[in-house]
XYZ file of C-alpha atoms in Angstrom:
509
model
C 45.192 100.967 46.490
C 43.093 97.980 47.583
C 39.814 97.080 45.985
C 37.435 94.609 47.589
C 33.990 93.467 46.576
C 31.591 91.325 48.542
C 28.744 89.546 46.709
C 25.168 89.757 47.893
C 22.806 86.791 47.810
C 19.882 87.437 45.481
C 16.642 87.702 47.529
C 13.646 85.551 46.785
C 10.608 87.807 47.075
C 9.529 90.160 44.275
C 9.726 93.237 46.489
C 13.153 92.243 47.781
C 14.263 91.547 44.212
C 13.172 95.047 43.215
C 15.133 96.539 46.148
C 18.086 94.334 45.164
C 18.013 95.689 41.596
C 17.997 99.258 42.892
C 20.893 98.427 45.205
C 22.959 97.146 42.266
C 22.429 100.455 40.471
C 23.368 102.472 43.553
C 26.352 100.366 44.574
C 28.701 101.977 42.055
C 28.217 105.346 43.776
C 29.926 104.404 47.034
C 33.638 104.249 47.811
C 35.729 103.903 50.950
C 39.054 105.645 51.511
C 41.311 104.162 54.188
C 43.841 106.189 56.225
C 45.966 103.478 57.839
C 48.069 105.866 59.929
C 45.068 107.911 61.158
C 44.781 107.242 64.913
C 41.278 108.030 66.170
C 42.117 106.557 69.591
C 44.951 109.018 70.240
C 42.750 111.890 69.086
C 40.050 111.064 71.635
C 42.649 110.531 74.384
C 44.277 113.895 73.692
C 40.944 115.727 73.666
C 39.972 113.959 76.893
C 43.113 115.167 78.699
C 42.683 118.779 77.607
C 39.009 118.847 78.564
C 39.709 117.549 82.076
C 42.421 120.133 82.645
C 40.122 122.967 81.573
C 37.051 121.812 83.482
C 39.028 121.161 86.670
C 39.367 124.948 87.000
C 35.803 125.666 85.853
C 36.757 126.661 82.297
C 34.304 125.050 79.855
C 35.029 124.880 76.138
C 31.359 124.819 75.140
C 29.857 127.285 72.686
C 27.924 130.057 74.454
C 24.447 130.669 73.003
C 21.539 132.629 74.482
C 18.605 130.352 75.374
C 14.917 131.271 75.224
C 14.225 130.808 78.935
C 17.012 133.297 79.731
C 15.346 136.232 77.970
C 11.825 137.597 77.509
C 10.786 137.115 73.895
C 8.079 139.242 72.291
C 4.721 137.631 73.037
C 3.339 138.784 69.713
C 5.736 136.586 67.749
C 4.391 134.068 65.248
C 3.329 130.728 66.603
C 5.613 127.942 65.363
C 3.484 124.858 64.876
C 4.720 121.560 66.197
C 4.686 118.625 63.825
C 1.711 117.100 65.596
C -0.231 120.379 65.345
C 0.493 120.942 61.670
C -0.412 117.374 60.754
C -3.637 117.596 62.773
C -4.814 120.593 60.763
C -4.789 118.665 57.510
C -7.441 115.948 57.653
C -6.505 113.235 55.144
C -10.113 112.278 54.560
C -11.342 115.749 53.590
C -11.878 116.241 49.831
C -13.063 119.230 47.815
C -16.797 118.965 46.961
C -16.190 119.156 43.189
C -14.470 115.730 43.052
C -16.442 112.804 41.668
C -16.960 109.630 43.688
C -14.262 107.801 41.698
C -11.828 110.671 42.179
C -12.493 110.684 45.907
C -11.885 106.915 46.102
C -8.638 107.212 44.138
C -7.535 110.098 46.274
C -8.290 108.108 49.430
C -6.262 105.139 48.109
C -3.339 107.425 47.384
C -3.548 108.902 50.883
C -3.593 105.422 52.423
C -0.484 104.416 50.455
C 1.292 107.571 51.549
C 0.281 106.976 55.158
C 1.665 103.418 55.019
C 4.951 104.756 53.667
C 5.030 107.430 56.376
C 4.276 104.832 59.047
C 7.125 102.663 57.756
C 9.443 105.668 57.901
C 8.270 106.472 61.442
C 8.962 102.897 62.540
C 12.480 103.015 61.054
C 13.125 106.392 62.682
C 11.892 105.115 66.042
C 14.338 102.215 65.964
C 17.018 104.181 64.050
C 16.971 101.676 61.199
C 17.639 102.005 57.488
C 15.948 100.686 54.378
C 17.211 97.415 52.926
C 18.434 98.868 49.635
C 20.668 101.384 51.465
C 22.323 98.549 53.367
C 22.797 96.575 50.162
C 24.554 99.580 48.633
C 27.001 99.691 51.521
C 27.698 95.972 51.181
C 28.681 96.473 47.541
C 31.036 99.378 48.293
C 34.553 99.514 46.846
C 37.123 100.316 49.567
C 39.984 102.610 48.569
C 43.088 102.586 50.791
C 45.494 105.403 51.715
C 48.341 104.761 54.152
C 49.308 108.087 55.688
C 46.838 108.960 58.461
C 45.725 107.601 61.833
C 42.392 108.731 63.277
C 43.427 108.131 66.890
C 45.608 111.251 66.718
C 42.533 113.510 66.743
C 42.385 115.716 69.881
C 39.630 115.049 72.453
C 39.175 116.534 75.920
C 39.732 114.495 79.069
C 36.055 114.097 80.058
C 35.417 113.153 76.442
C 32.249 115.176 75.874
C 33.602 117.770 73.469
C 36.673 118.645 71.402
C 40.026 119.889 72.612
C 40.270 122.983 70.438
C 41.917 124.198 67.255
C 45.284 122.997 66.061
C 48.015 125.408 67.233
C 49.116 127.928 64.618
C 52.599 126.442 64.555
C 51.093 123.067 63.628
C 49.069 124.647 60.825
C 52.111 126.435 59.447
C 54.069 123.189 59.421
C 51.546 121.557 57.085
C 52.742 122.174 53.571
C 51.741 120.851 50.183
C 48.113 120.042 50.942
C 46.966 117.075 48.912
C 43.920 117.578 46.721
C 41.141 115.026 46.905
C 39.317 115.735 43.680
C 35.821 114.675 44.754
C 33.400 115.127 41.875
C 30.367 114.863 44.150
C 28.971 111.871 42.265
C 30.279 109.095 44.551
C 29.730 108.750 48.280
C 33.197 108.268 49.808
C 33.846 106.766 53.249
C 37.035 107.735 55.133
C 38.425 104.867 57.245
C 41.201 104.767 59.815
C 43.744 101.955 60.186
C 41.396 100.115 62.571
C 38.618 100.057 59.963
C 36.580 102.754 61.743
C 34.454 104.932 59.504
C 35.309 108.432 60.752
C 34.059 110.744 57.973
C 31.809 110.633 54.907
C 31.630 112.620 51.683
C 27.928 112.449 50.874
C 26.931 112.707 47.217
C 23.338 113.580 46.249
C 20.847 110.685 46.136
C 21.652 108.604 43.022
C 18.014 108.570 41.914
C 17.572 112.339 42.296
C 18.082 113.638 38.770
C 16.905 117.121 39.774
C 19.437 117.827 42.526
C 20.695 120.924 40.726
C 17.168 122.259 41.111
C 17.426 121.563 44.857
C 20.612 123.636 45.062
C 19.093 126.467 43.000
C 15.929 126.396 45.113
C 17.967 126.703 48.305
C 19.929 129.637 46.860
C 16.623 131.413 46.222
C 15.381 130.504 49.711
C 18.566 131.893 51.277
C 18.145 135.136 49.356
C 14.561 135.562 50.632
C 15.711 134.654 54.124
C 18.417 137.361 54.095
C 15.990 139.974 52.767
C 13.453 139.168 55.504
C 15.943 139.088 58.405
C 17.973 141.560 60.409
C 21.530 140.857 61.549
C 23.428 142.480 64.390
C 27.177 142.981 64.447
C 27.509 139.855 66.601
C 25.534 137.879 64.004
C 28.098 138.797 61.335
C 31.318 137.840 63.127
C 32.506 134.848 65.142
C 35.727 132.985 65.796
C 35.240 130.817 62.687
C 34.618 133.625 60.213
C 37.064 134.016 57.366
C 35.019 136.954 56.090
C 31.770 138.798 56.712
C 28.645 136.688 56.631
C 25.552 136.133 58.766
C 24.901 133.093 60.904
C 21.912 132.047 62.968
C 21.350 128.927 65.095
C 18.130 127.125 65.992
C 17.434 124.048 68.078
C 18.535 123.156 71.615
C 21.797 123.781 73.434
C 23.522 123.706 76.798
C 26.947 124.958 77.832
C 29.068 125.561 80.905
C 27.577 128.322 83.029
C 23.969 127.514 82.042
C 21.553 126.055 84.565
C 19.717 123.717 82.191
C 19.282 122.933 78.461
C 16.867 125.034 76.450
C 15.834 126.331 73.052
C 18.312 128.603 71.297
C 16.815 132.094 71.298
C 16.113 133.855 67.977
C 15.570 137.531 68.707
C 12.999 139.554 66.787
C 9.625 138.745 65.246
C 10.921 139.225 61.692
C 13.844 136.909 62.292
C 11.683 134.144 63.731
C 9.237 134.441 60.846
C 12.075 134.343 58.265
C 13.641 131.315 59.951
C 10.282 129.528 60.059
C 9.706 130.200 56.338
C 13.163 128.882 55.452
C 12.689 125.778 57.606
C 9.481 124.945 55.723
C 11.191 125.125 52.321
C 10.660 121.860 50.447
C 14.204 121.834 49.074
C 15.613 122.096 52.586
C 13.382 119.176 53.525
C 14.964 117.024 50.817
C 18.477 117.886 51.994
C 17.604 117.160 55.626
C 16.010 113.838 54.733
C 18.999 112.765 52.638
C 21.667 113.765 55.164
C 19.724 112.086 57.979
C 19.681 108.825 56.028
C 23.429 109.074 55.381
C 24.080 109.617 59.077
C 21.775 106.821 60.197
C 23.309 104.403 57.668
C 27.004 105.067 58.161
C 27.048 106.194 61.837
C 24.131 104.245 63.277
C 25.523 103.875 66.792
C 26.121 107.619 67.002
C 22.590 108.231 65.691
C 21.045 105.894 68.257
C 22.919 107.509 71.147
C 21.866 110.947 69.909
C 18.214 109.931 69.744
C 18.401 108.409 73.244
C 19.766 111.640 74.719
C 17.231 113.802 72.832
C 14.432 111.599 74.127
C 15.540 112.078 77.748
C 15.835 115.830 77.224
C 12.336 116.127 75.774
C 10.886 113.934 78.534
C 12.417 116.266 81.112
C 11.602 119.502 79.268
C 8.642 118.979 76.874
C 8.917 122.558 75.659
C 12.329 122.162 74.030
C 12.284 121.832 70.241
C 14.692 120.118 67.891
C 15.156 121.919 64.567
C 12.197 121.410 62.228
C 12.394 118.326 60.002
C 10.165 117.021 57.185
C 9.937 113.548 58.780
C 8.304 112.992 62.154
C 11.087 111.995 64.531
C 13.618 112.120 61.701
C 16.009 114.647 63.208
C 19.335 113.293 64.420
C 21.023 116.600 65.381
C 20.175 118.942 68.245
C 20.813 122.211 66.407
C 21.174 123.731 62.961
C 23.123 126.798 61.836
C 22.389 128.791 58.675
C 25.372 130.640 57.196
C 24.200 133.289 54.727
C 25.009 136.739 53.370
C 23.427 138.546 56.303
C 24.171 142.264 55.940
C 26.909 141.648 53.364
C 26.316 142.463 49.693
C 26.755 138.848 48.623
C 27.003 135.458 50.278
C 30.644 134.384 50.560
C 30.655 131.961 53.492
C 34.321 131.282 54.202
C 35.682 129.893 57.482
C 39.228 129.976 58.814
C 40.909 126.950 60.384
C 38.980 125.926 63.486
C 37.518 122.985 65.371
C 33.961 123.080 66.714
C 35.152 121.953 70.136
C 31.762 122.637 71.763
C 30.179 119.778 69.807
C 29.858 116.258 71.184
C 33.370 114.902 70.606
C 32.859 111.638 68.654
C 29.756 112.807 66.801
C 29.559 113.755 63.142
C 28.330 117.192 62.239
C 26.948 117.677 58.744
C 27.971 120.554 56.459
C 25.988 121.098 53.230
C 27.394 123.542 50.665
C 24.882 125.631 48.703
C 25.477 128.300 46.079
C 26.672 129.192 42.625
C 30.439 128.774 42.500
C 33.067 126.791 40.612
C 34.241 124.019 42.994
C 37.426 123.584 40.936
C 38.523 127.123 41.803
C 37.363 127.521 45.405
C 35.172 126.410 48.287
C 37.368 123.373 49.050
C 37.007 121.853 52.530
C 40.404 121.462 54.221
C 41.051 118.799 56.878
C 44.209 120.194 58.476
C 44.834 117.142 60.674
C 45.321 115.033 57.566
C 46.665 117.703 55.196
C 43.811 117.133 52.757
C 41.950 119.690 50.617
C 38.642 118.210 49.410
C 36.801 119.506 46.356
C 33.360 120.367 47.765
C 30.701 120.953 45.060
C 27.460 122.844 45.793
C 24.563 120.594 46.748
C 26.830 118.026 48.433
C 27.336 117.262 52.134
C 30.287 116.212 54.273
C 29.813 114.465 57.636
C 32.776 114.359 60.062
C 33.682 114.833 63.780
C 34.061 118.613 63.663
C 35.007 118.777 67.352
C 38.146 116.743 66.611
C 39.125 117.729 63.067
C 40.516 121.217 62.494
C 38.905 122.376 59.256
C 38.331 125.407 57.046
C 37.187 126.145 53.528
C 38.942 128.032 50.749
C 37.734 131.344 49.256
C 35.565 131.377 46.150
C 35.960 133.570 43.072
C 34.671 137.176 42.803
C 31.014 137.329 41.798
C 30.277 133.817 43.112
C 28.027 132.951 46.056
C 28.353 130.264 48.718
C 26.024 129.452 51.620
C 26.134 126.535 54.032
C 23.808 124.557 56.311
C 25.443 123.011 59.392
C 23.773 120.374 61.584
C 25.412 119.610 64.934
C 24.874 118.504 68.552
C 26.436 120.378 71.517
C 28.426 118.143 73.849
C 26.985 119.867 76.916
C 23.620 118.152 76.308
C 25.216 114.720 76.619
C 27.145 115.768 79.745
C 23.947 117.088 81.353
C 22.033 113.841 80.710
C 24.953 111.706 81.964
C 25.047 113.694 85.234
C 21.447 112.680 85.921
C 19.846 115.792 84.425
C 22.023 118.302 86.255
C 25.139 120.429 85.861
C 28.571 119.304 87.028
C 28.330 121.686 89.986
C 24.960 120.283 91.088
C 26.233 116.736 90.648
C 29.338 117.323 92.783
C 27.311 118.967 95.547
C 24.931 115.996 95.876
C 27.072 113.011 94.794
C 28.104 110.244 97.167
C 31.655 108.882 97.337
C 30.588 105.984 95.137
C 29.082 108.376 92.600
C 32.279 110.434 92.512
C 34.409 107.301 92.091
C 32.269 106.107 89.185
C 32.277 109.610 87.669
C 36.100 109.707 87.745
C 36.383 106.248 86.201
C 33.928 107.086 83.438
C 35.704 110.371 82.797
C 39.046 108.647 82.264
C 37.621 106.088 79.864
C 35.002 108.095 77.989
C 37.192 108.302 74.898
C 36.903 104.498 74.688
C 33.114 104.805 74.701
C 33.420 107.300 71.853
C 35.532 104.881 69.830
C 32.935 102.144 70.196
C 30.320 104.373 68.585
C 32.170 104.532 65.262
C 30.929 102.071 62.660
C 33.388 99.411 61.501
C 33.556 99.066 57.731
C 33.439 95.271 57.908
C 30.324 95.506 60.074
C 28.656 97.493 57.337
C 29.720 95.007 54.667
C 28.265 92.144 56.698
C 24.973 93.972 57.088
C 25.598 94.604 60.794
C 25.342 98.387 60.476
C 24.200 98.608 64.113
C 27.400 96.914 65.296
C 25.476 94.352 67.367
C 27.260 91.168 66.295
C 30.783 92.110 67.411
C 29.601 93.382 70.771
C 31.508 95.450 73.304
C 33.963 92.725 74.395
C 35.719 92.397 71.044
C 36.026 96.163 70.795
C 37.342 96.386 74.362
C 39.993 93.729 73.762
C 41.131 95.631 70.690
C 41.368 98.839 72.724
C 43.437 97.155 75.409
C 45.721 95.779 72.699
C 46.152 99.305 71.358
C 47.173 100.539 74.798
C 49.756 97.812 75.280
C 51.309 97.907 71.816
C 51.749 101.220 69.941
C 50.708 101.235 66.295
C 53.463 100.453 63.812
C 53.939 102.611 60.795
C 54.191 100.916 57.444
C 57.554 101.087 55.749
C 57.704 103.307 52.726
């Protein structure tokens, strides 16, 4: 176990001093856990090879979802307001006639302050930046080392867009004596590989949010109303991940092999669209989405910036496509969201069997938030099979990790308990489509020149390297370089070439 602490210079200004004081209070809630034998490089290489082999025969490993432009939805469905439309309906200057002049002035001042805060948030979202106190917290983190895992062993397909698939059953059966990581959900824990790459995050609730239990309870109630207002088909209740019967529904944008272009994920039925809209407007969901977005932007900033770049190109090409609703304008960092609920079952017992979400963008983090009323000491643990780790996963907490590369599942809960989950993710097909110049692989091959094909083959072979460069280095975060701009691509490339020439040595026991 290695502990390290890096001091922070005390800022001069009063505002900065206030942010500094908050950072000191928050710093104790962040830890880093290092897996020195975890080889992220080998994982991406392996996934890359499998993906190329599959796609060479036209077999795509993407998730198949029905898109809106492929079916005829009921025209009488409720109109889902865009953020710009909903904000335009509420005029900040309008005040009820019964207010006095002083009350109107005070109200206007409050609205101006809120607008300044919103504008600051919009500016940070536009540039994918984080607040100063969040960075200071990361700089005061206490790294915790573990020497038995290498992130480069994670499986990635050959083209590097998505995951390779689940671990074979024989590999799962060979993993015995899972180690328990007894996460209390009070500290935010960073998982590091032997090259200092931050590859997963256990996200605790915001340290200043003393009412987070109320957030969890409010989401449980919202899920119950959502189930009562929705209908679920047999297909909605079963999928390859299911470890039991529960309902799942996706929203957002997607694209997979066999599709002609990206589009909005279709939600069939007027009642279902209305129920999904009501759930998406829940204020407790908004708090969870805001918090998980900040975690992602802070600890995986390069991944967040690449995601926002791709989403921007998609929306420029197809203005009608919609990212999942989010409380902050431009604050969404994932292309799609999946709600796992009771559905037609008598109670919500969301349990998944061992699987990898290989249709997701390979290096990217997905975000899983557990919601419900269950005892996390007796069930609901998240299992990372690649590392043989069972993680205590309390309700109200979130875990961010590359779900396309890590085979994972969660353990059953006790009778009479309930467990829901909210999953945020980005399909890898969207990134492949943008890279091809806004076209499918088939369209690209039919129109590409010899030079284009040569470059495509070179990029395909080395895409796993590009994925590695998008992972945040822990030392970058400690230095305040959370965007990874100071080290640059050359230092990372030289390290990658060194990895290729000299295999990693295992530490002696």
